[in-house]
N, CA, C and O atoms as a MOPAC input file, in Angstrom:
PM7 MOZYME 1SCF
protein

 N     42.08800 1   178.03500 1     0.16800 1
 C     42.46400 1   179.52100 1    -0.14400 1
 C     42.92700 1   179.10100 1     1.99200 1
 O     43.20500 1   179.99800 1     2.78900 1
 N     42.86300 1   177.60200 1     2.35900 1
 C     43.71000 1   177.29700 1     3.35000 1
 C     45.32600 1   177.07200 1     3.86600 1
 O     45.63400 1   177.12500 1     5.05700 1
 N     46.15200 1   176.85200 1     2.93600 1
 C     47.02600 1   177.05200 1     2.76600 1
 C     47.82900 1   177.96200 1     2.69100 1
 O     47.80400 1   178.72200 1     1.72300 1
 N     48.98300 1   178.13600 1     3.97600 1
 C     49.29000 1   180.09200 1     3.51300 1
 C     50.56800 1   179.33000 1     2.92000 1
 O     51.06600 1   178.20500 1     2.96900 1
 N     50.88900 1   180.92600 1     2.16800 1
 C     52.35100 1   180.86600 1     1.56800 1
 C     53.71300 1   180.50800 1     2.07000 1
 O     54.07200 1   181.04300 1     3.11900 1
 N     54.64200 1   179.55200 1     1.37500 1
 C     55.86600 1   179.28200 1     1.73600 1
 C     56.07900 1   180.70500 1     2.86900 1
 O     56.07900 1   180.81000 1     4.09600 1
 N     56.30500 1   181.97000 1     1.36500 1
 C     56.80300 1   182.58400 1     1.78700 1
 C     56.92700 1   184.18400 1     3.27000 1
 O     57.57300 1   185.23300 1     3.27100 1
 N     55.98300 1   183.58200 1     4.25600 1
 C     55.24700 1   183.25800 1     4.94900 1
 C     56.49400 1   182.78100 1     6.21500 1
 O     56.79900 1   183.45700 1     7.19700 1
 N     56.80200 1   182.04400 1     6.00300 1
 C     56.64600 1   180.39900 1     6.82000 1
 C     56.64000 1   179.90800 1     7.41700 1
 O     57.31400 1   179.37000 1     8.29600 1
 N     54.87500 1   180.09400 1     6.60700 1
 C     54.44200 1   178.58200 1     6.95900 1
 C     54.33300 1   177.82000 1     5.96700 1
 O     54.39000 1   178.34900 1     4.85700 1
 N     54.17900 1   176.62100 1     6.04500 1
 C     54.15100 1   175.40200 1     4.77700 1
 C     52.71500 1   175.08100 1     4.99600 1
 O     52.21300 1   175.19200 1     6.11500 1
 N     52.14200 1   174.74700 1     4.11500 1
 C     51.22200 1   174.30000 1     3.85700 1
 C     50.24800 1   172.91600 1     5.14900 1
 O     50.69800 1   171.86400 1     5.60300 1
 N     48.64200 1   173.66700 1     5.39400 1
 C     48.23400 1   172.39000 1     5.93500 1
 C     48.08300 1   170.73400 1     5.29800 1
 O     48.03400 1   169.65600 1     5.89100 1
 N     48.03800 1   171.05300 1     3.94300 1
 C     48.53900 1   169.87300 1     3.08600 1
 C     49.74200 1   169.21100 1     3.64700 1
 O     49.61500 1   167.98900 1     3.72700 1
 N     50.91100 1   169.70400 1     4.07000 1
 C     52.15200 1   169.42000 1     3.91300 1
 C     51.52900 1   168.71800 1     5.92400 1
 O     50.92200 1   167.69000 1     6.22300 1
 N     52.03500 1   169.80000 1     6.77200 1
 C     51.16500 1   169.69000 1     8.15300 1
 C     50.63800 1   168.18000 1     8.51400 1
 O     51.36100 1   167.29300 1     8.96600 1
 N     49.17100 1   168.05200 1     8.21400 1
 C     48.17900 1   167.46300 1     8.18700 1
 C     48.72200 1   165.29300 1     7.40600 1
 O     48.29900 1   164.23100 1     7.86400 1
 N     49.46800 1   165.44800 1     6.50400 1
 C     50.08100 1   164.27400 1     5.61800 1
 C     51.50700 1   164.03500 1     7.20500 1
 O     51.49900 1   163.16500 1     8.07600 1
 N     52.00400 1   164.59900 1     7.10400 1
 C     53.39800 1   164.93800 1     8.56600 1
 C     52.25200 1   163.86500 1    10.34900 1
 O     52.38800 1   162.83200 1    11.00400 1
 N     51.41600 1   164.89400 1    10.29800 1
 C     50.21200 1   164.26600 1    11.76200 1
 C     49.96100 1   163.02700 1    11.21400 1
 O     49.95300 1   162.06500 1    11.98200 1
 N     49.70900 1   162.81800 1     9.78100 1
 C     49.24900 1   161.40900 1     9.46600 1
 C     50.01700 1   160.27200 1     9.51200 1
 O     49.43100 1   159.19300 1     9.59800 1
 N     51.17200 1   160.30300 1     9.47400 1
 C     52.50300 1   159.66700 1     8.84300 1
 C     52.61400 1   159.87200 1    10.27900 1
 O     51.72200 1   159.16900 1    10.75200 1
 N     53.23600 1   160.46300 1    11.23900 1
 C     53.14700 1   160.41000 1    12.49800 1
 C     51.89700 1   159.55300 1    13.63000 1
 O     52.22100 1   159.03300 1    14.69800 1
 N     50.65700 1   159.58000 1    13.14600 1
 C     49.28800 1   158.79400 1    13.74200 1
 C     49.29200 1   157.52000 1    13.33900 1
 O     48.69200 1   156.61200 1    13.91400 1
 N     50.12600 1   157.38600 1    12.10500 1
 C     49.94400 1   156.22500 1    11.82600 1
 C     51.59100 1   154.79800 1    12.55500 1
 O     51.75700 1   153.67300 1    13.02600 1
 N     52.24200 1   155.89400 1    12.16900 1
 C     53.99500 1   155.25600 1    13.53300 1
 C     53.28200 1   154.81700 1    14.68700 1
 O     53.25100 1   153.63400 1    15.02400 1
 N     52.70700 1   155.73800 1    15.30200 1
 C     52.06200 1   155.02000 1    16.62000 1
 C     51.05400 1   154.24500 1    16.79900 1
 O     50.97700 1   153.71600 1    17.90800 1
 N     50.13800 1   153.98400 1    15.92500 1
 C     48.93300 1   152.72600 1    15.53600 1
 C     49.79300 1   151.47000 1    15.49900 1
 O     49.60400 1   150.44200 1    16.14900 1
 N     51.25500 1   151.84700 1    14.19900 1
 C     52.25700 1   150.28500 1    13.61500 1
 C     53.07200 1   149.83200 1    14.97000 1
 O     53.40500 1   148.66200 1    15.15700 1
 N     53.32700 1   150.80200 1    15.80900 1
 C     54.20100 1   150.45700 1    17.08300 1
 C     53.21800 1   150.52000 1    18.09500 1
 O     54.07500 1   150.26500 1    18.94100 1
 N     52.23500 1   150.62500 1    18.74100 1
 C     51.39700 1   150.69300 1    19.61500 1
 C     50.55700 1   148.34100 1    18.87200 1
 O     50.74700 1   147.29500 1    19.49200 1
 N     50.13800 1   148.43300 1    18.13900 1
 C     50.01400 1   146.98000 1    17.26900 1
 C     50.71500 1   146.25800 1    17.55400 1
 O     50.42500 1   145.18300 1    18.07800 1
 N     52.12500 1   146.74600 1    17.21900 1
 C     52.99000 1   146.51400 1    17.25100 1
 C     53.81000 1   146.13700 1    19.38200 1
 O     54.96600 1   145.71600 1    19.40900 1
 N     53.57400 1   146.20500 1    19.83200 1
 C     53.79300 1   146.15900 1    21.55100 1
 C     53.02100 1   145.66100 1    21.83600 1
 O     53.16000 1   144.90900 1    22.80100 1
 N     51.77200 1   145.76300 1    21.20100 1
 C     50.36700 1   144.63600 1    22.06300 1
 C     51.16600 1   143.11600 1    20.76100 1
 O     52.34700 1   142.97300 1    20.44400 1
 N     50.89700 1   142.92800 1    20.66500 1
 C     52.12700 1   141.70400 1    19.44400 1
 C     53.07800 1   141.09300 1    20.91300 1
 O     52.85100 1   140.25200 1    21.78300 1
 N     53.64000 1   141.55800 1    20.76100 1
 C     54.97600 1   141.46500 1    21.31700 1
 C     54.68500 1   141.32400 1    23.14400 1
 O     55.66300 1   141.36500 1    23.89000 1
 N     53.59400 1   141.19700 1    23.58600 1
 C     52.66400 1   141.03400 1    24.76400 1
 C     52.22700 1   140.33300 1    24.58400 1
 O     52.75500 1   139.63600 1    25.45100 1
 N     51.69100 1   139.82300 1    24.21700 1
 C     50.47800 1   138.31500 1    23.78100 1
 C     51.61800 1   137.61300 1    23.64800 1
 O     51.67000 1   136.80200 1    24.57200 1
 N     52.28000 1   137.55700 1    23.15200 1
 C     53.38900 1   136.55700 1    22.21900 1
 C     54.28300 1   135.98400 1    23.11200 1
 O     54.76600 1   134.85200 1    23.08300 1
 N     54.47900 1   137.02400 1    24.03600 1
 C     55.47400 1   136.99700 1    26.10900 1
 C     54.52400 1   136.56000 1    27.13600 1
 O     54.99200 1   135.93900 1    28.09000 1
 N     53.66400 1   136.71400 1    27.10400 1
 C     52.53800 1   136.28600 1    27.62700 1
 C     52.19300 1   134.08600 1    27.23800 1
 O     52.15400 1   133.13800 1    28.02200 1
 N     52.04000 1   134.15600 1    25.81800 1
 C     51.57300 1   132.85900 1    25.61400 1
 C     53.26400 1   131.80400 1    25.82800 1
 O     53.54300 1   130.66000 1    26.18900 1
 N     53.59400 1   132.33800 1    25.62100 1
 C     54.61300 1   132.19600 1    25.98400 1
 C     55.10000 1   130.92100 1    27.08700 1
 O     55.55700 1   129.78100 1    27.01600 1
 N     54.58100 1   132.15400 1    28.38700 1
 C     54.73700 1   131.75900 1    30.11000 1
 C     52.88400 1   131.11200 1    29.93300 1
 O     52.75700 1   130.07400 1    29.28300 1
 N     52.35900 1   131.38000 1    30.17200 1
 C     51.03000 1   130.89000 1    29.78600 1
 C     52.09100 1   129.16000 1    29.55700 1
 O     52.93400 1   128.50800 1    30.17300 1
 N     51.27400 1   129.10600 1    28.20400 1
 C     52.32600 1   127.56500 1    27.97300 1
 C     53.33000 1   126.63100 1    28.83300 1
 O     53.15900 1   125.41700 1    28.95200 1
 N     54.65300 1   127.52000 1    29.55600 1
 C     55.54500 1   126.69600 1    30.05100 1
 C     54.86200 1   126.65000 1    31.13600 1
 O     54.96900 1   125.54000 1    31.65800 1
 N     54.00000 1   127.58200 1    31.89100 1
 C     53.35000 1   126.93000 1    32.87100 1
 C     51.98500 1   125.98200 1    33.35200 1
 O     51.30500 1   125.78400 1    34.35900 1
 N     52.10500 1   125.37800 1    31.39900 1
 C     50.82700 1   124.75300 1    31.57900 1
 C     51.79400 1   123.82100 1    31.42000 1
 O     51.73500 1   123.11700 1    32.42800 1
 N     52.69700 1   123.41100 1    30.66900 1
 C     53.89400 1   122.17200 1    30.27900 1
 C     54.32000 1   122.39800 1    31.15800 1
 O     55.31800 1   121.69000 1    31.02100 1
 N     54.49700 1   123.03500 1    32.48900 1
 C     55.94300 1   122.27400 1    33.40900 1
 C     54.19700 1   121.94500 1    35.04100 1
 O     54.53600 1   122.11800 1    36.21100 1
 N     53.01900 1   121.62500 1    34.81400 1
 C     51.46000 1   120.74200 1    35.64400 1
 C     51.07400 1   120.07900 1    34.92100 1
 O     50.00500 1   119.60800 1    35.31000 1
 N     51.49400 1   119.57700 1    33.56800 1
 C     50.84300 1   118.74500 1    32.48600 1
 C     51.86100 1   117.48100 1    33.61300 1
 O     52.63000 1   117.52600 1    34.57300 1
 N     51.01300 1   116.12800 1    32.41700 1
 C     51.53500 1   114.75200 1    32.74500 1
 C     52.28300 1   114.98800 1    32.08100 1
 O     52.57000 1   113.86100 1    31.67600 1
 N     52.93900 1   115.67300 1    31.55800 1
 C     54.01000 1   115.76600 1    30.64500 1
 C     55.11900 1   114.96900 1    31.67900 1
 O     55.55200 1   113.83900 1    31.90400 1
 N     55.24500 1   116.22900 1    32.09100 1
 C     56.24700 1   116.48600 1    33.80000 1
 C     56.29900 1   115.72000 1    35.41500 1
 O     57.02100 1   115.73400 1    36.41200 1
 N     54.88500 1   114.99300 1    34.87900 1
 C     54.36200 1   114.71600 1    36.52600 1
 C     55.30100 1   113.83200 1    36.35700 1
 O     55.58800 1   113.21200 1    35.33300 1
 N     56.24300 1   113.75500 1    38.43400 1
 C     57.07600 1   113.78200 1    38.69400 1
 C     58.20300 1   114.23800 1    38.00700 1
 O     58.92500 1   113.26000 1    37.81500 1
 N     58.50300 1   114.84600 1    37.72900 1
 C     60.08200 1   114.68900 1    36.69600 1
 C     60.39000 1   116.63500 1    38.30600 1
 O     59.84700 1   117.57600 1    38.88500 1
 N     61.57300 1   115.92000 1    38.08600 1
 C     62.11100 1   116.94400 1    39.23800 1
 C     61.13400 1   118.92700 1    39.23800 1
 O     60.27500 1   119.42300 1    38.50900 1
 N     61.73100 1   119.31900 1    40.17600 1
 C     61.95100 1   120.83600 1    40.63000 1
 C     62.80500 1   121.83300 1    39.50500 1
 O     62.66800 1   122.86300 1    38.84500 1
 N     63.96000 1   120.54000 1    39.85000 1
 C     64.92100 1   121.82400 1    38.92100 1
 C     64.86500 1   122.06000 1    38.01000 1
 O     65.25600 1   123.10900 1    37.49800 1
 N     64.12200 1   120.74300 1    37.26700 1
 C     63.73400 1   120.74400 1    35.97000 1
 C     62.75700 1   122.21700 1    35.51700 1
 O     63.14000 1   123.12800 1    34.78300 1
 N     61.02300 1   122.06200 1    36.41000 1
 C     60.12100 1   122.78700 1    36.16800 1
 C     60.80500 1   123.71600 1    36.12500 1
 O     61.08300 1   124.08300 1    34.98300 1
 N     61.42800 1   124.57200 1    37.34600 1
 C     62.09100 1   125.61400 1    37.67500 1
 C     62.87600 1   126.26900 1    35.79300 1
 O     62.45900 1   127.11100 1    34.99700 1
 N     64.15300 1   125.31900 1    35.77800 1
 C     65.22800 1   126.10100 1    35.32900 1
 C     63.52900 1   126.19400 1    33.80800 1
 O     63.08400 1   127.30300 1    33.51000 1
 N     63.06800 1   125.18700 1    33.30000 1
 C     61.68400 1   125.01700 1    32.23400 1
 C     61.19300 1   127.14000 1    32.49300 1
 O     61.15900 1   128.13200 1    31.76500 1
 N     60.93200 1   126.83300 1    33.89800 1
 C     60.18700 1   128.61300 1    33.71400 1
 C     60.87300 1   129.37100 1    33.78700 1
 O     60.50900 1   130.42100 1    33.25800 1
 N     62.02700 1   129.37200 1    34.33900 1
 C     63.16300 1   130.28000 1    33.93300 1
 C     63.24000 1   130.85500 1    32.76000 1
 O     62.98600 1   131.98100 1    32.33200 1
 N     63.80400 1   129.46500 1    32.13100 1
 C     63.92300 1   129.89900 1    30.74600 1
 C     63.47300 1   130.91700 1    29.86300 1
 O     64.03200 1   131.83600 1    29.26500 1
 N     61.45700 1   130.19500 1    30.01200 1
 C     60.20600 1   130.74000 1    29.81700 1
 C     59.30300 1   132.44400 1    29.62700 1
 O     58.31000 1   132.94900 1    29.10300 1
 N     60.74500 1   132.84600 1    30.64900 1
 C     60.56700 1   134.17000 1    31.29000 1
 C     61.64200 1   134.85400 1    31.09500 1
 O     61.71000 1   135.88800 1    31.75900 1
 N     62.55700 1   134.60900 1    30.36500 1
 C     63.88200 1   134.73800 1    29.93500 1
 C     63.90600 1   135.14000 1    28.10900 1
 O     64.74300 1   135.81400 1    27.50900 1
 N     62.44100 1   134.32000 1    27.46100 1
 C     62.64900 1   133.88500 1    26.27400 1
 C     61.50200 1   135.44500 1    25.85900 1
 O     61.64300 1   136.44500 1    25.15400 1
 N     60.47000 1   134.93400 1    26.70300 1
 C     59.33000 1   136.04700 1    27.19400 1
 C     60.34400 1   137.30000 1    26.25300 1
 O     60.35600 1   137.58900 1    25.05600 1
 N     61.33100 1   137.96000 1    27.74700 1
 C     61.96400 1   138.96100 1    27.94000 1
 C     62.05700 1   139.29500 1    26.34100 1
 O     61.61500 1   140.30200 1    25.78900 1
 N     62.94200 1   137.88200 1    25.56100 1
 C     64.33500 1   138.69400 1    24.73300 1
 C     62.58300 1   138.66200 1    23.20500 1
 O     62.70700 1   139.26300 1    22.13800 1
 N     61.74100 1   138.15900 1    23.43200 1
 C     60.64400 1   139.08800 1    22.61300 1
 C     60.07100 1   139.70400 1    22.74700 1
 O     59.24300 1   139.84600 1    21.84600 1
 N     59.95700 1   140.72300 1    24.08500 1
 C     59.63700 1   142.26900 1    24.37000 1
 C     60.68000 1   143.63200 1    24.18300 1
 O     60.29000 1   144.78700 1    24.35100 1
 N     61.85800 1   143.31500 1    23.86300 1
 C     62.68400 1   143.63300 1    24.20400 1
 C     63.21100 1   144.06900 1    22.74300 1
 O     63.71900 1   145.14900 1    22.44100 1
 N     62.80500 1   142.26500 1    21.40000 1
 C     64.14600 1   142.51700 1    20.31200 1
 C     63.38700 1   143.65800 1    20.01700 1
 O     63.80400 1   144.69100 1    20.53900 1
 N     62.07600 1   143.77700 1    19.10600 1
 C     62.07200 1   145.63800 1    18.23100 1
 C     62.36600 1   146.35300 1    18.55300 1
 O     62.27400 1   147.33900 1    17.82200 1
 N     62.90500 1   146.50700 1    19.74200 1
 C     63.50900 1   147.52400 1    20.83300 1
 C     64.67900 1   147.30900 1    20.75400 1
 O     65.08600 1   148.10300 1    21.60200 1
 N     65.54600 1   146.82500 1    20.36800 1
 C     66.94300 1   147.13700 1    20.24300 1
 C     67.53700 1   147.35800 1    20.47600 1
 O     68.08800 1   147.08400 1    21.54200 1
 N     68.06900 1   148.42300 1    19.15100 1
 C     68.27500 1   149.37500 1    18.78200 1
 C     68.36600 1   151.00800 1    20.36900 1
 O     69.31900 1   151.50100 1    20.97200 1
 N     66.72800 1   151.28800 1    20.42300 1
 C     66.14700 1   152.11800 1    20.88000 1
 C     66.69400 1   151.69300 1    22.34900 1
 O     67.02500 1   152.64600 1    23.05400 1
 N     66.81400 1   150.58700 1    22.82600 1
 C     67.03000 1   150.21400 1    24.15100 1
 C     68.80000 1   150.95500 1    24.08400 1
 O     69.23200 1   151.86800 1    24.78800 1
 N     69.56700 1   150.14700 1    22.94500 1
 C     71.65200 1   150.63200 1    22.78300 1
 C     71.41200 1   152.07800 1    23.34500 1
 O     71.81400 1   152.57500 1    24.39700 1
 N     70.38800 1   152.78400 1    22.01300 1
 C     70.18500 1   154.54100 1    22.41100 1
 C     70.51600 1   154.78600 1    23.76700 1
 O     71.51300 1   155.35100 1    24.21700 1
 N     69.54400 1   154.28300 1    24.36100 1
 C     69.09000 1   154.69500 1    25.90900 1
 C     69.61200 1   154.85200 1    26.72700 1
 O     69.63600 1   155.76000 1    27.55900 1
 N     70.65300 1   153.01800 1    26.46500 1
 C     71.94800 1   153.46000 1    27.45800 1
 C     73.15500 1   153.90400 1    27.72300 1
 O     73.73900 1   153.86100 1    28.80600 1
 N     73.64500 1   154.47400 1    26.38900 1
 C     74.23700 1   155.15500 1    25.90700 1
 C     73.80600 1   156.85300 1    26.31200 1
 O     74.66500 1   157.69800 1    26.05600 1
 N     72.38800 1   157.35200 1    26.98200 1
 C     71.98900 1   158.31300 1    26.87900 1
 C     72.71600 1   158.45100 1    27.97300 1
 O     73.43300 1   159.29300 1    28.51300 1
 N     72.29300 1   157.29200 1    28.15600 1
 C     71.95900 1   157.20500 1    30.21600 1
 C     73.55400 1   157.32800 1    31.08300 1
 O     73.85000 1   157.94200 1    32.10800 1
 N     74.51400 1   156.31000 1    30.01200 1
 C     75.67700 1   156.82100 1    30.55500 1
 C     76.47600 1   158.39700 1    30.31800 1
 O     77.37000 1   158.85200 1    31.03100 1
 N     75.70500 1   159.20700 1    28.80300 1
 C     76.35800 1   160.51600 1    29.04500 1
 C     75.44500 1   161.47000 1    30.50400 1
 O     75.80300 1   162.28300 1    31.35600 1
 N     74.44000 1   160.94200 1    30.21700 1
 C     74.07700 1   161.87800 1    31.28700 1
 C     74.84600 1   161.79300 1    33.02000 1
 O     75.28400 1   162.63500 1    33.80400 1
 N     74.66200 1   159.96700 1    33.02700 1
 C     75.65100 1   160.03800 1    34.25400 1
 C     76.67000 1   160.88800 1    34.23700 1
 O     76.78600 1   161.73800 1    35.12000 1
 N     77.44600 1   160.78200 1    33.33800 1
 C     78.88000 1   161.36000 1    33.71500 1
 C     78.78100 1   163.25200 1    33.81300 1
 O     79.71900 1   164.00300 1    34.07800 1
 N     77.43900 1   163.61500 1    33.52600 1
 C     77.02600 1   165.38100 1    33.77400 1
 C     76.79900 1   165.04100 1    35.19000 1
 O     76.99900 1   165.79800 1    36.13900 1
 N     76.46600 1   164.12100 1    35.22900 1
 C     76.06300 1   164.50500 1    38.06500 1
 C     77.63900 1   164.64100 1    38.35800 1
 O     78.71600 1   164.04600 1    38.40400 1
 N     76.86100 1   166.07200 1    38.54800 1
 C     77.93600 1   165.84900 1    40.05300 1
 C     77.83500 1   165.67100 1    41.20100 1
 O     77.22100 1   166.42200 1    41.95900 1
 N     78.61800 1   164.30200 1    41.63200 1
 C     78.93600 1   164.29900 1    42.84700 1
 C     78.76300 1   165.47900 1    43.74600 1
 O     78.71400 1   166.69600 1    43.57000 1
 N     78.66500 1   164.42100 1    45.10300 1
 C     79.26100 1   165.22800 1    45.89700 1
 C     80.52900 1   164.70700 1    46.63900 1
 O     80.96100 1   163.58000 1    46.39700 1
 N     81.00900 1   165.37800 1    47.37200 1
 C     82.65100 1   164.78100 1    48.01700 1
 C     82.32200 1   164.11600 1    49.72300 1
 O     81.65100 1   164.62100 1    50.62300 1
 N     82.91600 1   163.10800 1    49.70100 1
 C     83.00200 1   162.89300 1    50.42000 1
 C     82.74300 1   162.83000 1    51.91400 1
 O     82.25300 1   161.86900 1    52.50700 1
 N     83.13900 1   163.98900 1    52.44700 1
 C     82.34600 1   164.44500 1    53.38300 1
 C     81.56000 1   164.93300 1    53.10700 1
 O     80.86600 1   164.70600 1    54.09800 1
 N     80.89800 1   165.58400 1    52.42400 1
 C     79.57900 1   165.69100 1    53.16700 1
 C     78.79100 1   164.70500 1    52.02800 1
 O     78.29300 1   165.48400 1    51.21500 1
 N     78.54800 1   163.61700 1    51.72700 1
 C     78.03400 1   162.24100 1    51.34400 1
 C     78.63000 1   161.34400 1    52.89300 1
 O     78.01000 1   160.35700 1    53.28700 1
 N     79.37900 1   161.65400 1    53.33800 1
 C     79.66400 1   160.95700 1    55.40200 1
 C     77.97800 1   161.55400 1    56.46200 1
 O     77.16800 1   161.04600 1    57.23800 1
 N     78.24000 1   162.87100 1    55.82700 1
 C     77.43200 1   163.57000 1    56.80400 1
 C     75.63400 1   162.81700 1    56.30800 1
 O     74.62500 1   162.35800 1    56.84400 1
 N     76.02800 1   163.03000 1    55.36400 1
 C     74.06600 1   163.09700 1    54.97900 1
 C     73.77000 1   161.95900 1    55.15800 1
 O     72.55500 1   161.88700 1    55.34000 1
 N     74.57100 1   160.37500 1    55.23300 1
 C     74.49400 1   159.10600 1    55.88500 1
 C     73.46800 1   159.00300 1    56.83100 1
 O     72.35400 1   158.50600 1    56.99300 1
 N     74.63500 1   159.93800 1    57.59400 1
 C     75.01200 1   159.45900 1    59.55600 1
 C     73.17100 1   160.36300 1    59.51500 1
 O     72.09500 1   160.07600 1    60.03900 1
 N     73.54500 1   161.27700 1    58.78700 1
 C     72.11600 1   161.93800 1    59.26400 1
 C     71.00400 1   161.12200 1    58.82200 1
 O     70.36700 1   160.68800 1    59.78200 1
 N     70.56600 1   160.77600 1    57.71900 1
 C     69.43400 1   159.70300 1    57.57200 1
 C     69.24700 1   158.55400 1    58.62300 1
 O     68.36100 1   158.49500 1    59.47600 1
 N     70.64000 1   157.30500 1    58.31000 1
 C     70.79000 1   157.06300 1    59.92900 1
 C     70.55800 1   157.25000 1    61.21000 1
 O     70.69300 1   156.21200 1    61.85900 1
 N     70.20500 1   158.34400 1    61.93500 1
 C     69.96400 1   158.64500 1    61.90100 1
 C     67.88800 1   159.05000 1    62.57300 1
 O     67.02400 1   158.71300 1    63.38200 1
 N     68.25500 1   160.12000 1    61.26100 1
 C     65.71600 1   160.55200 1    61.11800 1
 C     65.71800 1   158.55500 1    61.42000 1
 O     65.50700 1   158.00600 1    62.50100 1
 N     66.08600 1   157.73000 1    59.81000 1
 C     65.37600 1   156.69000 1    60.13300 1
 C     65.15400 1   156.19100 1    61.44100 1
 O     64.01100 1   155.81900 1    61.70900 1
 N     66.39300 1   156.08700 1    62.64700 1
 C     66.48000 1   154.78200 1    63.46700 1
 C     65.34200 1   155.72500 1    64.71800 1
 O     64.77700 1   155.28800 1    65.72100 1
 N     65.35000 1   157.40800 1    64.00000 1
 C     63.64300 1   157.78100 1    65.91000 1
 C     63.29000 1   157.48500 1    64.13300 1
 O     64.28000 1   156.93300 1    63.65100 1
 N     62.68900 1   157.59900 1    63.55200 1
 C     61.51600 1   156.83600 1    62.98400 1
 C     61.09800 1   155.77300 1    63.85200 1
 O     60.38000 1   155.71600 1    64.85000 1
 N     61.69300 1   155.03300 1    63.24800 1
 C     61.77400 1   153.00200 1    64.41000 1
 C     61.47200 1   153.62300 1    65.13700 1
 O     60.70700 1   154.52800 1    64.80400 1
 N     61.86100 1   153.51800 1    66.46100 1
 C     61.56700 1   153.83800 1    67.36400 1
 C     60.16100 1   154.97800 1    67.40400 1
 O     59.14100 1   154.40900 1    67.79300 1
 N     60.00700 1   156.19800 1    67.12500 1
 C     58.56500 1   156.08400 1    67.39700 1
 C     57.44400 1   155.41100 1    66.30400 1
 O     56.28700 1   155.58400 1    66.68600 1
 N     57.55000 1   154.79600 1    65.22500 1
 C     56.49700 1   153.82000 1    64.58200 1
 C     56.80300 1   152.59800 1    66.31000 1
 O     55.78600 1   152.10300 1    66.79700 1
 N     57.09500 1   152.53200 1    66.45400 1
 C     57.66900 1   150.89800 1    67.45900 1
 C     56.45000 1   151.45700 1    68.35400 1
 O     55.44400 1   150.77200 1    68.53600 1
 N     56.60300 1   152.73100 1    68.89400 1
 C     56.08700 1   153.08200 1    70.06400 1
 C     55.33600 1   153.18500 1    69.85600 1
 O     54.83900 1   152.08500 1    70.09700 1
 N     53.80600 1   154.43900 1    69.09300 1
 C     53.06300 1   154.03300 1    68.40900 1
 C     52.17100 1   153.09700 1    68.69900 1
 O     51.15000 1   153.26300 1    69.36600 1
 N     52.93900 1   151.05800 1    67.67600 1
 C     52.03900 1   150.59600 1    67.83400 1
 C     52.82100 1   150.01800 1    69.14200 1
 O     52.72200 1   148.79100 1    69.10600 1
 N     53.21600 1   150.24300 1    69.75100 1
 C     53.04900 1   149.77900 1    71.51700 1
 C     51.47500 1   150.51400 1    71.81300 1
 O     50.45300 1   150.10800 1    72.36500 1
 N     51.84100 1   151.71900 1    71.18500 1
 C     50.23600 1   152.32400 1    72.43500 1
 C     49.36000 1   151.80400 1    72.04200 1
 O     48.54900 1   151.48200 1    72.91000 1
 N     49.12700 1   151.55400 1    71.08300 1
 C     48.01400 1   151.63700 1    70.22500 1
 C     47.06600 1   150.44100 1    69.95000 1
 O     45.84100 1   150.35200 1    69.86100 1
 N     48.53900 1   149.16100 1    69.80600 1
 C     48.03600 1   147.40300 1    70.76500 1
 C     47.96900 1   147.84300 1    72.50900 1
 O     47.62300 1   146.86500 1    73.17100 1
 N     48.13500 1   148.65100 1    73.05800 1
 C     48.67900 1   148.29900 1    73.95900 1
 C     46.77600 1   149.09700 1    74.93500 1
 O     46.05500 1   148.84900 1    75.90200 1
 N     46.84300 1   149.73400 1    74.17700 1
 C     44.60200 1   151.09800 1    74.09900 1
 C     43.46200 1   150.21400 1    73.99000 1
 O     42.35800 1   150.16300 1    74.53200 1
 N     44.38800 1   149.18300 1    72.67200 1
 C     43.02100 1   148.45800 1    71.92100 1
 C     42.91100 1   147.25700 1    72.68100 1
 O     41.84900 1   146.68900 1    72.42900 1
 N     43.58000 1   146.69000 1    73.47900 1
 C     43.57000 1   144.79400 1    73.68600 1
 C     43.68700 1   144.89500 1    74.45700 1
 O     42.71300 1   144.55100 1    75.12600 1
 N     44.91400 1   145.44600 1    75.27600 1
 C     44.74500 1   145.44800 1    77.65000 1
 C     43.19100 1   146.70500 1    77.66900 1
 O     42.12100 1   146.25600 1    78.07900 1
 N     43.26500 1   148.14200 1    77.21500 1
 C     42.25600 1   148.28700 1    78.61800 1
 C     41.17300 1   147.85100 1    77.27100 1
 O     40.66300 1   146.79000 1    77.63100 1
 N     40.75900 1   148.13100 1    76.23400 1
 C     39.84200 1   148.02300 1    75.54900 1
 C     38.76300 1   146.80000 1    75.67100 1
 O     37.59000 1   146.61100 1    75.99200 1
 N     39.76300 1   146.18400 1    75.26800 1
 C     38.84500 1   144.22200 1    74.93000 1
 C     39.34800 1   143.40200 1    76.08400 1
 O     38.88400 1   142.30000 1    76.37700 1
 N     40.22600 1   143.94200 1    76.65400 1
 C     40.66700 1   142.92500 1    78.29900 1
 C     41.36800 1   141.66500 1    77.90000 1
 O     41.29200 1   140.61800 1    78.54300 1
 N     42.39900 1   141.91100 1    76.24800 1
 C     42.56800 1   140.68500 1    76.52300 1
 C     44.59500 1   140.71000 1    76.52100 1
 O     45.48100 1   140.83100 1    75.67400 1
 N     44.52300 1   140.56000 1    77.67900 1
 C     46.12500 1   140.79600 1    77.61500 1
 C     47.43200 1   139.32100 1    78.56200 1
 O     48.65400 1   139.46900 1    78.53200 1

């Protein structure tokens, strides 16, 4: 009796449970896959750090060591992105669509706001400098007599 009749517009609870279980299994697989990729990427980076500091490259140039480390970080990044490449492309496409939806301000408004921000930052910088100067003067010159 726990099942709803389809004519009421509800699907049965067995179907809902199966769909929910499928989603949970997909999430678990995704988490395991992501953890595996992170472990592989970290292993690549740790191995390259070990290799550049080992006796095999002892006395090697800094350029070679830097190149090996940079390449390993690049390869680790590829390992992390590889499984999600299609999702990454979809994300970039959606980002371009959202970017086209943005209403950009006109030039006069943007110039006014930029000038306002610059003036505000200048005033805030002067205030922080004066507060720092005052606190330093009180602490070091008056209280500690180190001047």
